[in-house]
XYZ file of C-alpha atoms in Angstrom:
482
model
C 1.853 0.188 21.704
C -1.716 -1.185 21.906
C -1.001 -4.655 20.619
C -3.347 -6.941 18.777
C -2.865 -9.935 21.046
C -4.960 -12.378 19.072
C -3.082 -11.725 15.908
C 0.243 -12.483 17.579
C -0.877 -16.063 18.167
C -1.775 -16.282 14.496
C 1.647 -14.945 13.593
C 3.331 -17.740 15.481
C 1.202 -20.271 13.695
C 1.939 -19.191 10.142
C 5.445 -17.773 10.313
C 8.751 -19.651 10.125
C 10.329 -18.425 13.396
C 13.746 -19.839 12.595
C 14.651 -16.949 10.300
C 14.434 -13.484 12.029
C 13.696 -11.853 8.675
C 10.316 -13.602 8.623
C 9.267 -12.663 12.141
C 6.472 -10.128 12.591
C 7.833 -6.555 12.783
C 6.589 -6.172 16.329
C 8.513 -9.349 17.415
C 11.656 -8.152 15.636
C 11.537 -4.945 17.684
C 10.809 -6.859 20.891
C 13.787 -9.254 20.323
C 16.168 -6.390 19.481
C 15.136 -4.512 22.619
C 15.460 -7.596 24.774
C 18.892 -8.485 23.384
C 17.748 -11.734 21.742
C 18.446 -10.271 18.331
C 20.653 -7.418 17.100
C 19.755 -4.884 14.482
C 22.864 -5.969 12.567
C 21.678 -9.558 12.780
C 18.223 -8.659 11.418
C 19.701 -6.722 8.599
C 22.054 -9.577 7.778
C 19.067 -11.970 7.567
C 17.139 -9.536 5.323
C 20.182 -9.076 3.061
C 20.430 -12.914 2.774
C 16.822 -12.906 1.613
C 17.614 -10.157 -0.939
C 20.440 -12.286 -2.291
C 18.180 -15.392 -2.396
C 14.972 -13.928 -3.843
C 15.674 -10.571 -5.517
C 17.158 -12.083 -8.716
C 13.775 -13.777 -9.264
C 11.358 -11.031 -8.222
C 13.345 -7.788 -8.753
C 11.836 -5.981 -5.765
C 14.799 -4.071 -4.447
C 16.461 -1.873 -7.066
C 19.059 0.123 -5.094
C 20.681 -0.987 -1.834
C 21.590 1.527 0.820
C 25.406 1.315 1.289
C 25.049 2.852 4.771
C 22.538 0.267 6.066
C 25.135 -1.691 8.079
C 26.235 1.529 9.723
C 22.624 2.421 10.511
C 22.026 -0.964 12.134
C 25.248 -0.684 14.137
C 24.074 2.704 15.394
C 20.839 1.109 16.730
C 22.852 -1.620 18.533
C 25.230 0.943 19.968
C 22.396 3.017 21.298
C 20.795 0.073 23.027
C 24.139 -1.027 24.456
C 24.577 2.446 26.028
C 21.096 2.450 27.540
C 19.594 4.862 25.009
C 16.237 4.354 23.281
C 16.776 4.286 19.509
C 13.047 4.739 18.890
C 9.865 2.624 18.496
C 11.062 0.959 15.288
C 14.411 -0.044 16.783
C 16.286 -1.968 14.046
C 13.300 -2.626 11.711
C 14.480 -2.972 8.123
C 12.435 -0.784 5.789
C 12.191 -0.440 1.998
C 11.545 2.975 0.566
C 9.506 3.262 -2.712
C 11.659 4.696 -5.478
C 9.464 7.774 -5.848
C 10.265 8.939 -2.249
C 13.400 11.000 -1.837
C 16.358 9.580 0.153
C 19.361 11.718 0.853
C 22.512 10.479 -0.927
C 20.733 7.434 -2.266
C 19.576 7.210 -5.838
C 15.908 8.021 -6.395
C 14.916 7.505 -10.016
C 11.134 7.748 -9.870
C 11.302 4.758 -12.175
C 12.063 7.149 -15.020
C 15.055 7.203 -17.466
C 14.828 10.991 -17.204
C 15.975 10.681 -13.530
C 18.117 7.483 -13.809
C 21.122 9.118 -12.046
C 19.169 11.416 -9.681
C 20.501 11.573 -6.076
C 18.496 13.816 -3.706
C 20.228 15.981 -1.150
C 17.516 15.540 1.525
C 15.249 12.832 2.838
C 11.549 13.062 2.369
C 9.661 13.765 5.688
C 8.531 10.135 5.947
C 12.112 8.859 5.638
C 13.311 11.336 8.290
C 10.636 10.104 10.637
C 11.476 6.425 9.945
C 15.106 7.122 10.675
C 14.282 9.079 13.848
C 12.157 6.089 15.047
C 15.232 3.760 14.724
C 14.429 2.094 11.413
C 17.252 0.920 9.102
C 16.823 1.803 5.422
C 17.584 -1.298 3.321
C 17.218 0.564 0.027
C 14.710 1.507 -2.674
C 11.914 -0.655 -4.004
C 10.705 -0.793 -7.578
C 7.804 1.220 -8.940
C 6.378 2.066 -12.353
C 7.403 5.439 -13.689
C 6.283 8.069 -11.221
C 4.001 5.452 -9.648
C 1.710 5.536 -12.643
C 0.352 2.023 -13.055
C -1.098 -1.028 -11.383
C 1.799 -3.247 -12.603
C 5.295 -2.518 -11.467
C 7.739 -2.103 -14.414
C 9.834 0.627 -15.790
C 12.565 1.221 -18.376
C 15.302 1.733 -15.696
C 14.932 -1.482 -13.657
C 12.503 -3.746 -15.515
C 9.640 -5.781 -14.115
C 8.907 -6.795 -10.514
C 7.440 -10.263 -10.266
C 4.968 -11.920 -7.941
C 6.585 -14.126 -5.265
C 3.717 -16.580 -5.447
C 4.335 -17.096 -9.179
C 7.184 -15.106 -10.867
C 5.509 -15.256 -14.216
C 2.800 -12.973 -12.849
C 2.469 -9.328 -11.865
C 3.235 -8.154 -8.278
C 0.718 -5.320 -8.760
C 1.530 -1.664 -8.444
C 2.487 0.863 -7.981
C 4.247 -0.181 -4.722
C 4.926 -3.594 -6.179
C 8.556 -3.727 -5.203
C 7.663 -3.129 -1.578
C 4.996 -5.851 -1.514
C 7.291 -8.454 -3.178
C 10.080 -7.591 -0.778
C 7.772 -8.019 2.240
C 6.426 -11.380 1.046
C 9.984 -12.740 0.615
C 11.285 -11.407 3.938
C 13.677 -8.775 2.510
C 12.214 -6.032 4.692
C 10.066 -5.572 7.809
C 7.978 -2.679 6.523
C 7.454 -1.143 3.066
C 6.906 2.601 2.704
C 4.759 3.599 -0.273
C 2.168 5.947 -1.728
C -1.433 5.435 -2.852
C -3.418 7.519 -5.285
C -5.701 4.982 -6.894
C -4.756 1.804 -5.050
C -0.939 1.665 -5.002
C -0.739 0.347 -1.403
C -3.686 -2.032 -1.863
C -3.293 -3.592 -5.287
C 0.188 -5.069 -4.607
C -0.830 -6.096 -1.164
C -3.671 -8.110 -2.687
C -1.544 -9.683 -5.391
C 1.397 -10.502 -3.081
C -0.578 -11.652 0.012
C 0.467 -8.878 2.468
C -1.371 -6.053 4.195
C -1.515 -2.481 3.077
C -3.188 0.667 4.389
C -4.104 3.870 2.514
C -4.387 6.240 5.472
C -6.346 9.503 5.541
C -4.600 11.977 3.218
C -2.355 14.121 5.305
C -2.011 11.714 8.207
C 1.487 11.150 6.954
C 2.373 14.479 5.182
C 3.808 14.079 1.701
C 6.777 16.490 1.881
C 8.452 17.507 -0.355
C 5.826 17.673 -3.092
C 5.345 19.951 -6.110
C 1.588 19.650 -5.444
C 1.689 20.733 -1.788
C -2.120 20.917 -1.392
C -2.506 17.341 -2.615
C -5.525 15.795 -0.937
C -5.813 12.778 -3.216
C -2.615 10.782 -2.648
C -1.658 9.230 0.678
C 1.752 8.251 2.005
C 1.600 5.018 4.047
C 2.863 1.491 4.709
C 2.561 -2.179 3.862
C 3.575 -4.991 6.140
C 3.098 -8.717 6.550
C 0.264 -7.979 9.091
C -2.082 -5.093 9.995
C -0.642 -4.739 13.509
C 2.838 -4.222 11.975
C 1.312 -1.381 9.956
C -0.042 0.116 13.157
C 3.394 -0.079 14.763
C 4.975 1.741 11.816
C 2.111 4.237 11.297
C 2.417 5.515 14.869
C 6.000 6.541 14.184
C 5.392 8.420 10.899
C 2.038 10.087 11.373
C 1.382 13.613 12.632
C 1.175 17.173 11.362
C 4.176 18.976 9.992
C 4.329 22.776 9.396
C 5.640 22.309 5.847
C 2.378 20.649 4.792
C -0.938 22.472 4.583
C -2.811 19.100 4.316
C -3.083 17.413 7.679
C -5.354 14.920 9.408
C -5.984 14.189 13.141
C -3.817 11.438 14.599
C -5.746 8.140 14.477
C -7.684 6.618 17.313
C -6.056 3.298 18.062
C -7.823 0.129 19.326
C -7.074 -1.363 22.644
C -5.808 -4.975 23.110
C -8.404 -7.633 22.374
C -10.471 -5.600 19.912
C -9.354 -7.727 16.957
C -12.211 -10.157 17.263
C -14.819 -11.434 14.819
C -17.472 -11.675 17.474
C -19.559 -8.540 17.648
C -18.260 -7.144 14.347
C -20.896 -5.307 12.179
C -19.668 -5.303 8.619
C -21.179 -4.473 5.244
C -20.013 -6.415 2.194
C -20.362 -5.485 -1.541
C -18.961 -7.828 -4.110
C -18.459 -5.249 -6.926
C -18.609 -1.529 -6.108
C -17.317 -0.620 -9.603
C -19.693 -2.865 -11.598
C -16.933 -4.393 -13.688
C -17.443 -7.979 -12.634
C -15.247 -10.234 -10.622
C -13.223 -13.343 -11.346
C -14.887 -16.504 -10.181
C -11.846 -17.640 -8.178
C -11.602 -14.330 -6.334
C -15.299 -14.337 -5.652
C -15.158 -17.834 -4.267
C -12.366 -16.989 -1.879
C -14.237 -13.937 -0.648
C -17.423 -16.044 -0.177
C -15.448 -18.583 1.925
C -14.047 -15.693 3.976
C -17.538 -14.335 4.648
C -18.646 -17.757 5.882
C -15.690 -17.874 8.233
C -16.502 -14.400 9.610
C -20.129 -15.284 10.267
C -19.064 -18.582 11.877
C -16.841 -16.604 14.145
C -19.696 -14.348 15.283
C -19.472 -11.396 12.976
C -22.598 -9.909 11.409
C -21.916 -9.423 7.719
C -24.687 -7.930 5.605
C -24.495 -7.819 1.833
C -25.277 -4.313 0.555
C -25.911 -3.045 -2.977
C -23.298 -0.226 -3.271
C -22.807 1.077 -6.819
C -20.069 3.657 -7.112
C -19.558 3.270 -10.897
C -21.195 6.687 -11.463
C -18.097 8.301 -9.907
C -15.649 6.594 -12.383
C -15.240 9.480 -14.806
C -14.847 11.909 -11.964
C -11.847 10.034 -10.603
C -10.246 10.152 -14.063
C -10.718 13.955 -14.171
C -9.234 14.332 -10.712
C -6.268 12.120 -11.624
C -5.594 14.186 -14.714
C -5.722 17.351 -12.657
C -3.350 15.623 -10.075
C -0.775 14.893 -12.747
C -0.765 18.362 -14.224
C -0.421 19.819 -10.719
C 2.513 17.581 -9.965
C 4.280 18.016 -13.305
C 3.621 21.727 -13.908
C 7.377 22.341 -14.386
C 7.632 19.434 -16.887
C 4.742 20.204 -19.256
C 7.247 21.235 -21.990
C 8.244 17.617 -22.412
C 5.060 15.619 -21.999
C 6.108 13.125 -24.663
C 9.469 12.378 -22.950
C 7.664 10.341 -20.306
C 6.444 6.812 -20.640
C 2.983 5.974 -21.946
C 1.128 5.963 -18.608
C 2.491 9.336 -17.386
C 2.235 11.075 -20.772
C -1.356 9.867 -21.232
C -2.395 11.270 -17.835
C -0.717 14.550 -18.607
C -2.437 14.943 -21.974
C -5.749 14.036 -20.330
C -5.201 16.601 -17.562
C -4.219 19.400 -19.986
C -7.472 18.902 -21.934
C -9.676 19.428 -18.779
C -11.778 22.531 -18.228
C -12.334 24.225 -14.825
C -16.009 23.184 -15.055
C -15.095 19.492 -15.400
C -12.802 19.740 -12.387
C -15.459 21.432 -10.295
C -18.041 18.791 -11.222
C -15.591 15.999 -10.333
C -14.875 17.505 -6.877
C -18.673 17.588 -6.242
C -19.000 13.966 -7.284
C -16.216 13.142 -4.829
C -18.215 14.863 -2.111
C -21.274 12.750 -2.894
C -19.200 9.536 -2.720
C -18.062 10.530 0.732
C -21.557 11.335 1.871
C -22.949 8.000 0.646
C -20.221 6.083 2.489
C -20.645 7.982 5.654
C -24.322 7.086 5.675
C -23.374 3.421 5.251
C -20.735 3.606 7.991
C -23.235 4.994 10.463
C -24.757 1.481 10.453
C -21.600 -0.617 10.181
C -18.084 -0.679 11.636
C -16.605 -1.154 8.215
C -17.319 -1.871 4.542
C -15.652 -4.958 3.027
C -15.208 -5.438 -0.712
C -12.833 -7.420 -2.963
C -9.642 -5.477 -3.695
C -9.013 -6.916 -7.160
C -11.584 -8.104 -9.711
C -9.010 -10.491 -11.349
C -6.015 -12.581 -10.260
C -2.512 -11.508 -11.095
C -1.881 -11.326 -14.811
C 1.361 -11.862 -16.832
C 4.144 -9.656 -15.488
C 5.157 -8.288 -18.895
C 1.652 -6.987 -19.562
C 1.099 -3.260 -18.802
C -2.515 -3.888 -17.738
C -5.252 -6.470 -18.384
C -7.173 -5.481 -21.505
C -10.428 -7.154 -20.344
C -12.201 -8.073 -17.135
C -14.814 -10.724 -17.482
C -14.804 -10.125 -21.234
C -15.392 -6.414 -20.838
C -12.780 -4.300 -22.643
C -10.795 -1.850 -20.540
C -10.516 1.599 -22.118
C -7.577 2.873 -20.028
C -4.718 1.405 -18.016
C -6.525 2.152 -14.716
C -10.022 0.845 -15.557
C -9.286 -2.594 -14.095
C -8.465 -1.097 -10.681
C -11.739 0.821 -10.422
C -12.581 -1.012 -7.171
C -9.613 0.632 -5.469
C -9.663 4.095 -7.110
C -13.334 4.670 -6.410
C -12.601 4.048 -2.709
C -9.688 6.531 -2.823
C -12.116 9.408 -3.578
C -13.844 9.887 -0.214
C -10.606 10.339 1.800
C -11.398 7.570 4.282
C -8.852 4.979 5.533
C -8.836 1.831 3.417
C -6.856 -1.299 4.160
C -6.211 -4.441 2.188
C -5.699 -7.777 3.852
C -5.507 -11.325 2.525
C -8.865 -13.176 2.664
C -7.604 -16.506 1.309
C -6.178 -18.228 -1.739
C -7.905 -18.973 -5.043
C -7.861 -22.371 -6.745
C -4.535 -21.535 -8.325
C -2.939 -20.876 -4.915
C -2.763 -17.082 -5.456
C -3.678 -14.557 -2.743
C -7.034 -12.795 -2.780
C -7.330 -9.515 -0.851
C -10.272 -7.775 0.823
C -10.484 -3.996 1.153
C -11.625 -2.682 4.531
C -13.030 0.839 4.487
C -13.212 2.555 7.890
C -14.893 5.724 9.206
C -13.269 9.155 9.296
C -10.252 9.173 11.615
C -10.719 5.452 11.696
C -7.321 4.019 10.990
C -7.396 2.130 14.335
C -10.730 0.507 13.595
C -9.792 -0.233 10.047
C -6.623 -2.057 11.130
C -8.452 -3.841 13.915
C -10.983 -5.301 11.417
C -8.141 -6.194 9.047
C -6.393 -7.951 11.884
C -9.487 -9.988 12.703
C -9.750 -10.987 9.058
C -6.116 -12.069 8.927
C -6.520 -14.144 12.055
C -9.546 -15.886 10.611
C -8.011 -16.416 7.146
C -4.237 -16.883 7.423
C -2.515 -17.682 4.113
C 1.122 -17.931 5.247
C 4.026 -17.003 2.989
C 4.753 -17.930 -0.664
C 5.920 -21.565 -0.983
C 9.268 -20.385 -2.437
C 9.901 -18.587 0.865
C 8.804 -21.220 3.365
C 10.652 -23.932 1.484
C 14.053 -22.219 1.800
């Protein structure tokens, strides 16, 4: 693997190395391969963290009863001189909308509370083939519809930095599990920000890769070019490690993307970076604490030798087009369920009703708006290595609240309006990362989005790694004080 050497030094500075569950994923793999740690030992440490923190944050909703046997298999392979794969022994959480053979997958819906798939999703098969150990399933809103993680099956997932607050969504269980050391990597999906919103709220890293880089199979909407399957981790280089193992074309999927170009060692530097920054691409305003943390981060980047230019990028004109495409997406996914629209929760049913009311002309116009968003960003990225913008306009809100009703005093009309800064950047199909940029005055994480060029996962993660090195925030106090 092309390692981010500079970031490894930062990892050692901010991580409690006494507990193997809190080590960077790359170091967990190194130690297991070198015999300084066993896969069984890492799993035991992660399960101890589940026992300690899960009652407070509700991140892991179903444990894998075969996890110990999977870890033992990794150790047995190494003992016999076999290579178990590049993720040897890493402990992974699977979002509860992703199928796992023989392990309950509820989609966060009472309609599927007892559903047990017969086959693994492709991404799970690839994780297993790479030597990962599946800890279990992580919480999600019903069918991943929502920026706050709650459902009627398992309840609310809470923020490890403050359990009274939201962990974000829809991969909120994965983010909370990472921040508390329950897992090494979190698998998830991202349509409008589901790998970035919880990363920002929980102080971890997330990447929405190019759609099709990790094929989403099985899927009722097989030609889906809006949603991405990807990963979160405690650092961008851990995401790179995992993404290498799960990316690549599969004949079952007609949506594919070229494998990413990866950076070489030493490229995760501030010096020489050419970055654009926009404080509010959605024109919904931004919380003062979040803006202050981002401004402090920009000053750090410039002091480290990066060129950061502020640009006036207004994508609010594409807002309605995303809502059209999202409605079409839901109808395409739930075509076999349209006879019971009202049986789903409020978020899913509202999207289905919205999608059913669309006309072909509205969908066609929205697709053309999406094209224009991509063209505008490609022009910008001809001049810059990446675009930076705040991930969330507001800090985490009360965990029991479905969504914030206002942002800066402006009423939100739908449950997704407050995440416009993420869903507008989903539209062009470019890689987008989220990485912590600092803490606000209340001690809560503030994330920056990093938008890279086409086929630019490597560059995107390298920029995110440089940001993390410049602005380390550590782990939640409840974790480091154990």
